[in-house]
Amino acid sequence: MQPAISRVALPPPATGAWREGDPPGRRRWHHRAAALPLEAGGELPGVRLVFETWGHLAPDRSNAVLVLHALTGDSHAAGPAGPGHPTPGWWDALIGPGRALDTDRWFVVAPNVLGGCQGSTGPSSPRLGAAPLPGSVPGVRAVPGPGAAAGSATAPGPGGRSWGSAFPFLTQRDQVLAEAGLADELGVDRWALVVGGSMGGMRALEWAVTLPERLDALLLLACPAAASAEQIAWASAQVHAIRSDPHWRGGDYHDAGPGGGPHTGLGLARRIAHVTYRSEPELQARFGREPQGGEDPWRGGRYGVESYLDHQAAKLVRRFDAGSYVTLAEAMNTHDVGRGRGGVRAALRRVRARTLVAGIDTDRLYPPAQQTELAAGIPSADRARILASPYGHDGFLIETEQVGELVRELLGPGTG
């Protein structure tokens, strides 16, 4: 008789980041030749960005589309889960043959943001000049996606100890500068469209203001011209939750064994964030005051909504890095398109691209009034489009049919 198979979940690794020697999946790497100058001062050496592509770059390079992800997203915007990609593409319904971003027509590029944890340089990345990590193995050849253009398809080899607490402070403008280097390597002088939602929308806006000559069209989804006091407060609470975890170790936890990372703090941050991502009516309709299964909240059990948040937290700690969460949350707090440019109104007047701005009617994190401000300030934008969704802020990820209509409106006939 065969022994019973244990179903006890193994403790998560110290970080859910992609690490050297992990399956590369569809990832490709852009290596920046020179150190990246940082807005806050100093520079970041050895910068690399992971990216994925779909479709073929046209001979005149006029059909490139840049897709920018939100806080816990990555370069895997389309395609199934598999080795190297624990989850399916986060905008899979939008990208592919016959879809709004039709890869028979468009060359779609999705980078993992600088400071992220799925192959781009971030707190979990090896720091140049440090001692090699125990057990590091050489990188393997990545399988480039269809229509792959320039850029290394080789996973980086073994490196040194992780950046951890020594990783520098980043802003959205630093991240856009790194992405501009990727565009240069791909030979893309001008994007047919730059699109992003939430944190990705912040970067899309920075692209349009910092490098207005490099965009034909711009789609901003559920994002502001500048982070508000309330948005900074929500992010600050999440950052404090992570840093209060004893396993945070000042940010130097990446070499800890399974279960040794700041999972409690990261899980709390995810719970806080997820409440802001969804709407109160949706949570009430889905869960109400019902207990979870046979649990009794009066005797140590959970309500259904508590179980839902526990589930979201448990998923994130296995696929994300706490240090990247802190780095990216703080970068989002710096977001102010008017900083050093004479204010928001003056900055928005720099945008030259055909622009659509859209918000979600139930979004309580980035409410529609912020998208109305963007649309009013960008000369080429008309009124803000408001998408109907019960899902709150996450509607920009879920309401793909409505988002797809906006993409088609910007890219013109024959799209999708």
Coordinates of N, CA, C and O in Angstrom, one line a residue, residues 90-239:
W90 N -1.6 38.8 -17.6 CA -2.6 39.6 -16.8 C -3.5 40.4 -17.7 O -4.6 40.9 -17.3
W91 N -3.2 40.5 -19.0 CA -4.0 41.2 -20.0 C -4.2 40.2 -21.2 O -4.3 40.7 -22.4
D92 N -4.3 38.9 -21.0 CA -4.3 38.0 -22.1 C -5.4 38.2 -23.0 O -5.3 37.9 -24.2
A93 N -6.6 38.6 -22.5 CA -7.7 38.8 -23.4 C -7.6 40.0 -24.4 O -8.4 40.1 -25.3
L94 N -6.5 40.8 -24.2 CA -6.3 42.0 -25.0 C -5.3 41.8 -26.1 O -5.2 42.6 -27.1
I95 N -4.4 40.9 -25.9 CA -3.2 40.7 -26.7 C -3.2 39.4 -27.4 O -3.2 38.3 -26.8
G96 N -3.1 39.4 -28.7 CA -3.1 38.2 -29.5 C -3.8 38.4 -30.8 O -4.4 39.4 -31.1
P97 N -3.7 37.4 -31.7 CA -4.3 37.5 -33.0 C -5.8 37.8 -32.9 O -6.5 37.1 -32.2
G98 N -6.3 38.8 -33.6 CA -7.7 39.2 -33.6 C -8.2 39.9 -32.4 O -9.4 40.3 -32.3
R99 N -7.3 40.1 -31.4 CA -7.7 40.9 -30.2 C -7.5 42.4 -30.4 O -7.0 42.8 -31.4
A100 N -7.8 43.1 -29.4 CA -7.7 44.6 -29.5 C -6.2 45.0 -29.9 O -6.0 45.8 -30.7
L101 N -5.3 44.4 -29.2 CA -3.9 44.5 -29.6 C -3.5 43.3 -30.5 O -3.0 42.3 -30.0
D102 N -3.9 43.4 -31.7 CA -3.8 42.3 -32.7 C -2.4 42.1 -33.1 O -1.7 42.9 -33.7
T103 N -1.8 41.0 -32.6 CA -0.4 40.7 -32.9 C -0.1 40.3 -34.3 O 1.1 40.1 -34.6
D104 N -1.1 40.2 -35.1 CA -0.9 40.1 -36.6 C -0.6 41.4 -37.2 O -0.1 41.5 -38.3
R105 N -0.9 42.5 -36.4 CA -0.7 43.8 -36.9 C 0.3 44.6 -36.1 O 1.1 45.4 -36.6
W106 N 0.3 44.4 -34.8 CA 1.1 45.2 -33.8 C 2.2 44.4 -33.2 O 2.1 43.2 -33.0
F107 N 3.3 45.1 -32.9 CA 4.4 44.5 -32.2 C 4.3 45.0 -30.8 O 4.6 46.2 -30.5
V108 N 3.9 44.1 -29.9 CA 3.6 44.5 -28.5 C 4.8 44.2 -27.6 O 5.3 43.0 -27.6
V109 N 5.2 45.1 -26.8 CA 6.3 45.0 -25.9 C 5.9 45.3 -24.4 O 5.2 46.3 -24.2
A110 N 6.2 44.3 -23.5 CA 5.8 44.5 -22.1 C 7.1 44.3 -21.2 O 7.6 43.2 -21.1
P111 N 7.7 45.4 -20.6 CA 8.8 45.2 -19.8 C 8.4 45.0 -18.3 O 7.3 45.4 -17.9
N112 N 9.2 44.3 -17.6 CA 9.1 44.3 -16.1 C 9.8 45.5 -15.6 O 10.9 45.8 -15.9
V113 N 9.1 46.3 -14.8 CA 9.5 47.6 -14.3 C 10.9 47.5 -13.6 O 11.1 46.5 -12.9
L114 N 11.7 48.6 -13.8 CA 12.9 48.7 -12.9 C 12.5 48.8 -11.5 O 11.6 49.5 -11.1
G115 N 13.1 48.0 -10.6 CA 12.8 47.9 -9.2 C 11.9 46.7 -9.0 O 11.6 46.4 -7.8
G116 N 11.4 46.0 -10.0 CA 10.5 44.9 -9.9 C 11.3 43.6 -9.5 O 12.5 43.7 -9.2
C117 N 10.6 42.5 -9.6 CA 11.2 41.3 -9.1 C 11.1 40.1 -10.0 O 11.3 38.9 -9.6
Q118 N 10.7 40.3 -11.3 CA 10.6 39.2 -12.2 C 11.7 39.2 -13.3 O 11.4 38.9 -14.4
G119 N 12.9 39.5 -12.9 CA 14.0 39.5 -13.8 C 14.7 40.8 -14.0 O 15.8 40.9 -14.3
S120 N 13.9 41.9 -13.8 CA 14.5 43.3 -13.9 C 15.3 43.6 -12.7 O 15.0 43.0 -11.6
T121 N 16.2 44.5 -12.8 CA 17.0 44.9 -11.6 C 16.1 45.5 -10.5 O 15.4 46.4 -10.7
G122 N 16.3 44.9 -9.3 CA 15.5 45.3 -8.2 C 16.2 44.8 -6.9 O 17.4 44.3 -6.9
P123 N 15.6 45.0 -5.7 CA 16.3 44.6 -4.5 C 16.7 43.2 -4.4 O 17.6 42.8 -3.7
S124 N 16.0 42.3 -5.1 CA 16.3 40.8 -5.0 C 17.4 40.5 -6.0 O 17.9 39.3 -6.0
S125 N 17.8 41.4 -6.9 CA 18.8 41.1 -7.9 C 20.2 41.1 -7.3 O 20.5 41.7 -6.3
P126 N 21.1 40.3 -8.0 CA 22.5 40.3 -7.5 C 23.1 41.7 -7.6 O 22.9 42.4 -8.6
R127 N 23.9 42.0 -6.6 CA 24.6 43.3 -6.6 C 26.0 43.1 -7.2 O 26.7 42.2 -6.8
L128 N 26.3 44.0 -8.1 CA 27.6 43.8 -8.8 C 28.8 43.9 -7.8 O 28.7 44.7 -6.9
G129 N 29.7 43.0 -7.9 CA 30.9 43.0 -7.1 C 30.8 42.3 -5.8 O 31.7 42.1 -5.0
A130 N 29.6 41.7 -5.5 CA 29.4 41.0 -4.2 C 29.8 39.5 -4.5 O 29.9 39.1 -5.6
A131 N 29.9 38.8 -3.4 CA 30.2 37.4 -3.5 C 29.1 36.6 -4.1 O 27.9 36.9 -3.9
P132 N 29.4 35.5 -4.9 CA 28.3 34.8 -5.5 C 27.4 34.1 -4.5 O 27.9 33.8 -3.4
L133 N 26.2 34.0 -4.8 CA 25.2 33.3 -3.9 C 25.5 31.8 -4.0 O 25.8 31.3 -5.0
P134 N 25.4 31.2 -2.8 CA 25.5 29.7 -2.8 C 24.5 29.1 -3.7 O 23.3 29.5 -3.8
G135 N 24.9 28.1 -4.5 CA 24.0 27.3 -5.3 C 23.6 28.0 -6.6 O 22.8 27.6 -7.4
S136 N 24.3 29.2 -7.0 CA 24.0 29.8 -8.2 C 24.4 29.0 -9.4 O 25.4 28.3 -9.3
V137 N 23.6 29.0 -10.4 CA 23.9 28.1 -11.6 C 23.8 29.0 -12.8 O 23.2 30.1 -12.8
P138 N 24.6 28.7 -13.9 CA 24.6 29.5 -15.1 C 23.2 29.6 -15.6 O 22.3 28.7 -15.5
G139 N 22.9 30.8 -16.3 CA 21.6 31.0 -16.9 C 21.5 30.1 -18.2 O 22.4 29.5 -18.7
V140 N 20.3 29.9 -18.6 CA 20.0 29.1 -19.8 C 19.4 29.9 -20.9 O 18.9 31.1 -20.6
R141 N 19.4 29.4 -22.1 CA 18.8 30.1 -23.2 C 17.3 30.3 -23.0 O 16.6 29.3 -22.8
A142 N 16.8 31.5 -23.1 CA 15.3 31.7 -23.1 C 14.8 31.4 -24.5 O 15.5 31.5 -25.5
V143 N 13.5 31.1 -24.6 CA 12.9 30.9 -25.9 C 12.2 32.2 -26.3 O 11.2 32.5 -25.6
P144 N 12.8 32.9 -27.3 CA 12.1 34.2 -27.6 C 10.8 34.0 -28.2 O 10.5 32.9 -28.8
G145 N 9.9 34.9 -28.0 CA 8.6 34.8 -28.5 C 8.5 35.1 -30.0 O 9.5 35.5 -30.6
P146 N 7.4 34.9 -30.6 CA 7.3 35.1 -32.1 C 7.6 36.5 -32.4 O 7.2 37.5 -31.7
G147 N 8.3 36.7 -33.5 CA 8.6 38.1 -33.9 C 9.6 38.8 -33.0 O 9.7 40.0 -32.9
A148 N 10.4 38.0 -32.3 CA 11.4 38.6 -31.4 C 12.4 39.5 -32.2 O 12.8 39.2 -33.3
A149 N 12.6 40.7 -31.6 CA 13.5 41.7 -32.2 C 14.8 41.7 -31.5 O 15.2 40.7 -30.8
A150 N 15.5 42.8 -31.5 CA 16.8 42.9 -30.8 C 16.6 42.7 -29.3 O 15.6 42.8 -28.7
G151 N 17.8 42.4 -28.6 CA 17.7 42.2 -27.2 C 18.2 40.8 -26.9 O 17.9 39.8 -27.6
S152 N 18.9 40.6 -25.8 CA 19.4 39.3 -25.4 C 18.3 38.4 -25.0 O 17.4 38.7 -24.3
A153 N 18.4 37.1 -25.5 CA 17.5 36.1 -25.0 C 18.1 35.1 -24.1 O 17.7 34.0 -23.9
T154 N 19.2 35.5 -23.5 CA 19.9 34.7 -22.6 C 19.7 35.1 -21.2 O 19.9 36.3 -20.8
A155 N 19.3 34.2 -20.3 CA 19.2 34.6 -18.9 C 20.5 34.9 -18.3 O 21.5 34.3 -18.6
P156 N 20.6 35.9 -17.4 CA 21.9 36.3 -16.8 C 22.4 35.1 -16.0 O 21.7 34.3 -15.5
G157 N 23.8 35.1 -16.0 CA 24.4 34.0 -15.2 C 24.5 34.4 -13.7 O 23.8 35.3 -13.3
P158 N 25.2 33.6 -12.9 CA 25.2 33.8 -11.5 C 25.8 35.1 -11.1 O 26.7 35.7 -11.8
G159 N 25.3 35.7 -10.1 CA 25.8 37.0 -9.7 C 26.1 37.1 -8.2 O 26.4 36.0 -7.6
G160 N 26.2 38.2 -7.6 CA 26.5 38.4 -6.2 C 25.4 38.4 -5.3 O 24.2 38.1 -5.7
R161 N 25.6 38.8 -4.1 CA 24.6 38.9 -3.1 C 23.6 39.9 -3.5 O 23.9 40.9 -4.1
S162 N 22.3 39.7 -3.1 CA 21.2 40.6 -3.5 C 21.5 42.0 -3.0 O 22.1 42.3 -2.0
W163 N 20.9 43.0 -3.8 CA 21.0 44.4 -3.4 C 20.4 44.6 -2.0 O 21.0 45.3 -1.2
G164 N 19.2 44.1 -1.7 CA 18.6 44.2 -0.4 C 18.5 45.7 0.0 O 18.0 46.5 -0.8
S165 N 18.9 46.0 1.2 CA 18.8 47.3 1.8 C 19.6 48.4 1.0 O 19.3 49.6 1.2
A166 N 20.6 48.0 0.2 CA 21.4 48.9 -0.5 C 20.8 49.4 -1.8 O 21.4 50.2 -2.5
F167 N 19.6 48.8 -2.2 CA 19.0 49.2 -3.4 C 18.6 50.7 -3.3 O 18.0 51.1 -2.3
P168 N 18.9 51.5 -4.4 CA 18.6 52.9 -4.2 C 17.1 53.3 -4.4 O 16.3 52.5 -4.9
F169 N 16.8 54.5 -4.0 CA 15.4 55.0 -4.1 C 15.2 55.3 -5.6 O 16.0 56.0 -6.2
L170 N 14.0 54.9 -6.1 CA 13.7 55.2 -7.5 C 12.5 56.1 -7.6 O 11.6 56.1 -6.7
T171 N 12.3 56.7 -8.7 CA 11.1 57.4 -9.1 C 10.6 56.9 -10.4 O 11.3 56.2 -11.1
Q172 N 9.4 57.3 -10.7 CA 8.8 56.9 -12.0 C 9.7 57.4 -13.2 O 9.7 56.7 -14.2
R173 N 10.3 58.5 -13.0 CA 11.1 59.0 -14.1 C 12.4 58.2 -14.4 O 12.8 58.0 -15.5
D174 N 12.9 57.6 -13.3 CA 14.0 56.7 -13.4 C 13.6 55.5 -14.2 O 14.3 55.0 -15.1
Q175 N 12.4 55.0 -13.9 CA 11.9 53.8 -14.6 C 11.6 54.0 -16.0 O 11.9 53.2 -16.9
V176 N 11.1 55.2 -16.4 CA 10.9 55.5 -17.8 C 12.2 55.7 -18.5 O 12.3 55.3 -19.7
L177 N 13.2 56.3 -17.9 CA 14.5 56.4 -18.5 C 15.1 55.0 -18.9 O 15.7 54.8 -19.9
A178 N 14.9 54.1 -18.0 CA 15.4 52.7 -18.2 C 14.6 52.1 -19.4 O 15.2 51.4 -20.2
E179 N 13.3 52.3 -19.4 CA 12.5 51.8 -20.5 C 12.8 52.4 -21.9 O 12.7 51.8 -22.9
A180 N 13.2 53.7 -21.8 CA 13.7 54.3 -23.1 C 14.9 53.7 -23.6 O 15.1 53.5 -24.9
G181 N 15.8 53.2 -22.8 CA 17.0 52.5 -23.2 C 16.6 51.1 -23.9 O 17.2 50.8 -24.9
L182 N 15.5 50.5 -23.4 CA 15.0 49.3 -24.0 C 14.5 49.6 -25.4 O 14.8 48.9 -26.4
A183 N 13.7 50.7 -25.5 CA 13.2 51.1 -26.8 C 14.3 51.3 -27.8 O 14.2 50.9 -29.0
D184 N 15.3 52.0 -27.4 CA 16.5 52.2 -28.2 C 17.1 50.9 -28.8 O 17.4 50.8 -29.9
E185 N 17.3 50.0 -27.9 CA 17.9 48.7 -28.3 C 17.0 48.0 -29.3 O 17.4 47.3 -30.2
L186 N 15.7 48.1 -29.1 CA 14.7 47.4 -30.0 C 14.6 48.2 -31.3 O 14.0 47.6 -32.3
G187 N 15.2 49.4 -31.4 CA 15.1 50.2 -32.6 C 13.8 50.9 -32.8 O 13.4 51.2 -33.9
V188 N 13.1 51.1 -31.6 CA 11.8 51.8 -31.7 C 12.0 53.2 -31.3 O 12.2 53.6 -30.2
D189 N 12.0 54.1 -32.3 CA 12.1 55.5 -32.1 C 10.8 56.2 -31.6 O 10.8 57.2 -30.9
R190 N 9.7 55.5 -32.0 CA 8.4 56.1 -31.7 C 7.4 55.0 -31.5 O 7.3 54.1 -32.3
W191 N 6.6 55.1 -30.4 CA 5.6 54.1 -30.1 C 4.3 54.5 -30.8 O 3.9 55.6 -30.7
A192 N 3.7 53.5 -31.5 CA 2.3 53.7 -32.0 C 1.3 54.0 -30.9 O 0.4 54.8 -31.0
L193 N 1.6 53.3 -29.7 CA 0.7 53.5 -28.6 C 1.5 53.1 -27.3 O 2.3 52.1 -27.3
V194 N 1.3 53.9 -26.3 CA 1.8 53.5 -24.9 C 0.5 53.5 -24.0 O -0.3 54.4 -24.0
V195 N 0.4 52.3 -23.4 CA -0.8 52.1 -22.6 C -0.4 51.5 -21.2 O 0.4 50.7 -21.1
G196 N -1.1 52.0 -20.2 CA -0.9 51.5 -18.8 C -2.0 51.9 -17.9 O -2.7 52.9 -18.1
G197 N -2.2 51.0 -16.9 CA -3.2 51.3 -15.9 C -2.6 51.3 -14.5 O -1.6 50.7 -14.2
S198 N -3.1 52.2 -13.6 CA -2.6 52.3 -12.2 C -1.2 52.7 -12.2 O -0.8 53.7 -12.9
M199 N -0.2 52.0 -11.6 CA 1.2 52.3 -11.7 C 1.7 52.4 -13.1 O 2.5 53.3 -13.5
G200 N 1.2 51.5 -14.0 CA 1.6 51.5 -15.4 C 1.1 52.8 -16.1 O 1.7 53.3 -17.0
G201 N -0.1 53.3 -15.6 CA -0.6 54.6 -16.2 C 0.3 55.7 -15.8 O 0.5 56.7 -16.6
M202 N 0.8 55.7 -14.6 CA 1.7 56.7 -14.1 C 3.0 56.8 -15.0 O 3.4 57.9 -15.5
R203 N 3.5 55.6 -15.4 CA 4.7 55.6 -16.2 C 4.3 56.0 -17.6 O 5.1 56.7 -18.3
A204 N 3.2 55.6 -18.1 CA 2.7 56.0 -19.5 C 2.6 57.5 -19.6 O 3.0 58.1 -20.5
L205 N 2.1 58.1 -18.5 CA 2.0 59.6 -18.5 C 3.4 60.2 -18.5 O 3.6 61.2 -19.2
E206 N 4.3 59.7 -17.7 CA 5.7 60.2 -17.7 C 6.3 60.0 -19.0 O 7.1 60.9 -19.5
W207 N 6.1 58.9 -19.7 CA 6.6 58.8 -21.1 C 6.1 60.0 -22.0 O 6.9 60.6 -22.7
A208 N 4.8 60.3 -21.9 CA 4.2 61.3 -22.8 C 4.7 62.7 -22.4 O 4.7 63.5 -23.3
V209 N 5.1 62.9 -21.2 CA 5.5 64.3 -20.8 C 7.0 64.4 -20.9 O 7.6 65.4 -21.4
T210 N 7.8 63.3 -20.6 CA 9.2 63.4 -20.6 C 9.8 63.3 -22.1 O 10.7 64.0 -22.5
L211 N 9.1 62.4 -22.9 CA 9.6 62.1 -24.2 C 8.4 62.2 -25.2 O 8.0 61.3 -25.9
P212 N 7.8 63.4 -25.3 CA 6.5 63.5 -26.1 C 6.7 63.2 -27.5 O 5.8 62.8 -28.2
E213 N 7.9 63.4 -28.1 CA 8.2 63.1 -29.5 C 8.2 61.6 -29.8 O 8.3 61.3 -31.0
R214 N 8.1 60.8 -28.8 CA 8.3 59.3 -29.0 C 7.0 58.6 -28.9 O 7.0 57.3 -28.9
L215 N 5.8 59.3 -28.9 CA 4.5 58.6 -28.8 C 3.6 59.2 -29.9 O 3.5 60.4 -30.0
D216 N 2.9 58.3 -30.5 CA 1.8 58.7 -31.4 C 0.5 58.7 -30.6 O -0.4 59.6 -30.9
A217 N 0.2 57.7 -29.7 CA -1.0 57.6 -29.0 C -0.8 57.2 -27.6 O 0.3 56.6 -27.3
L218 N -1.7 57.6 -26.7 CA -1.5 57.4 -25.3 C -2.9 56.9 -24.7 O -3.9 57.6 -24.9
L219 N -2.9 55.9 -23.9 CA -4.1 55.4 -23.2 C -3.7 55.3 -21.7 O -2.9 54.5 -21.3
L220 N -4.4 56.2 -20.9 CA -4.2 56.2 -19.5 C -5.4 55.7 -18.8 O -6.5 56.1 -19.0
L221 N -5.2 54.7 -17.9 CA -6.3 54.0 -17.3 C -6.1 54.1 -15.8 O -5.1 53.7 -15.2
A222 N -7.2 54.6 -15.1 CA -7.3 54.5 -13.6 C -6.0 55.0 -12.9 O -5.4 54.3 -12.1
C223 N -5.5 56.2 -13.3 CA -4.3 56.7 -12.7 C -4.4 58.2 -12.6 O -5.3 58.8 -13.2
P224 N -3.6 58.9 -11.7 CA -3.7 60.3 -11.5 C -2.5 61.1 -12.1 O -1.5 60.5 -12.6
A225 N -2.7 62.4 -12.1 CA -1.5 63.2 -12.5 C -0.5 63.3 -11.4 O 0.7 63.5 -11.7
A226 N -0.9 63.1 -10.2 CA 0.0 63.1 -9.0 C -0.6 62.3 -7.9 O -1.9 62.3 -7.8
A227 N 0.2 61.6 -7.2 CA -0.4 60.8 -6.0 C -0.9 61.7 -5.0 O -0.3 62.7 -4.6
S228 N -2.1 61.4 -4.5 CA -2.8 62.3 -3.5 C -2.3 61.9 -2.1 O -1.7 60.9 -1.9
A229 N -2.7 62.7 -1.1 CA -2.4 62.5 0.3 C -2.9 61.1 0.7 O -2.3 60.3 1.4
E230 N -4.2 60.8 0.3 CA -4.8 59.6 0.7 C -4.1 58.4 0.1 O -3.8 57.3 0.7
Q231 N -3.7 58.5 -1.2 CA -3.0 57.4 -1.9 C -1.6 57.2 -1.2 O -1.2 56.0 -1.1
I232 N -1.0 58.2 -0.9 CA 0.3 58.1 -0.2 C 0.1 57.4 1.2 O 0.9 56.6 1.6
A233 N -1.0 57.8 1.8 CA -1.3 57.2 3.1 C -1.5 55.7 3.0 O -1.0 54.9 3.8
W234 N -2.3 55.3 2.0 CA -2.5 53.8 1.9 C -1.2 53.1 1.6 O -1.0 52.0 2.2
A235 N -0.4 53.6 0.7 CA 0.9 53.0 0.4 C 1.8 53.0 1.6 O 2.5 52.0 1.9
S236 N 1.8 54.1 2.4 CA 2.6 54.1 3.6 C 2.3 53.0 4.6 O 3.2 52.4 5.2
A237 N 1.0 52.8 4.8 CA 0.5 51.8 5.7 C 1.0 50.4 5.2 O 1.5 49.6 6.1
Q238 N 1.0 50.2 3.9 CA 1.5 48.9 3.4 C 3.0 48.7 3.6 O 3.5 47.7 4.0
V239 N 3.8 49.8 3.3 CA 5.2 49.8 3.5 C 5.6 49.5 5.0 O 6.5 48.8 5.3

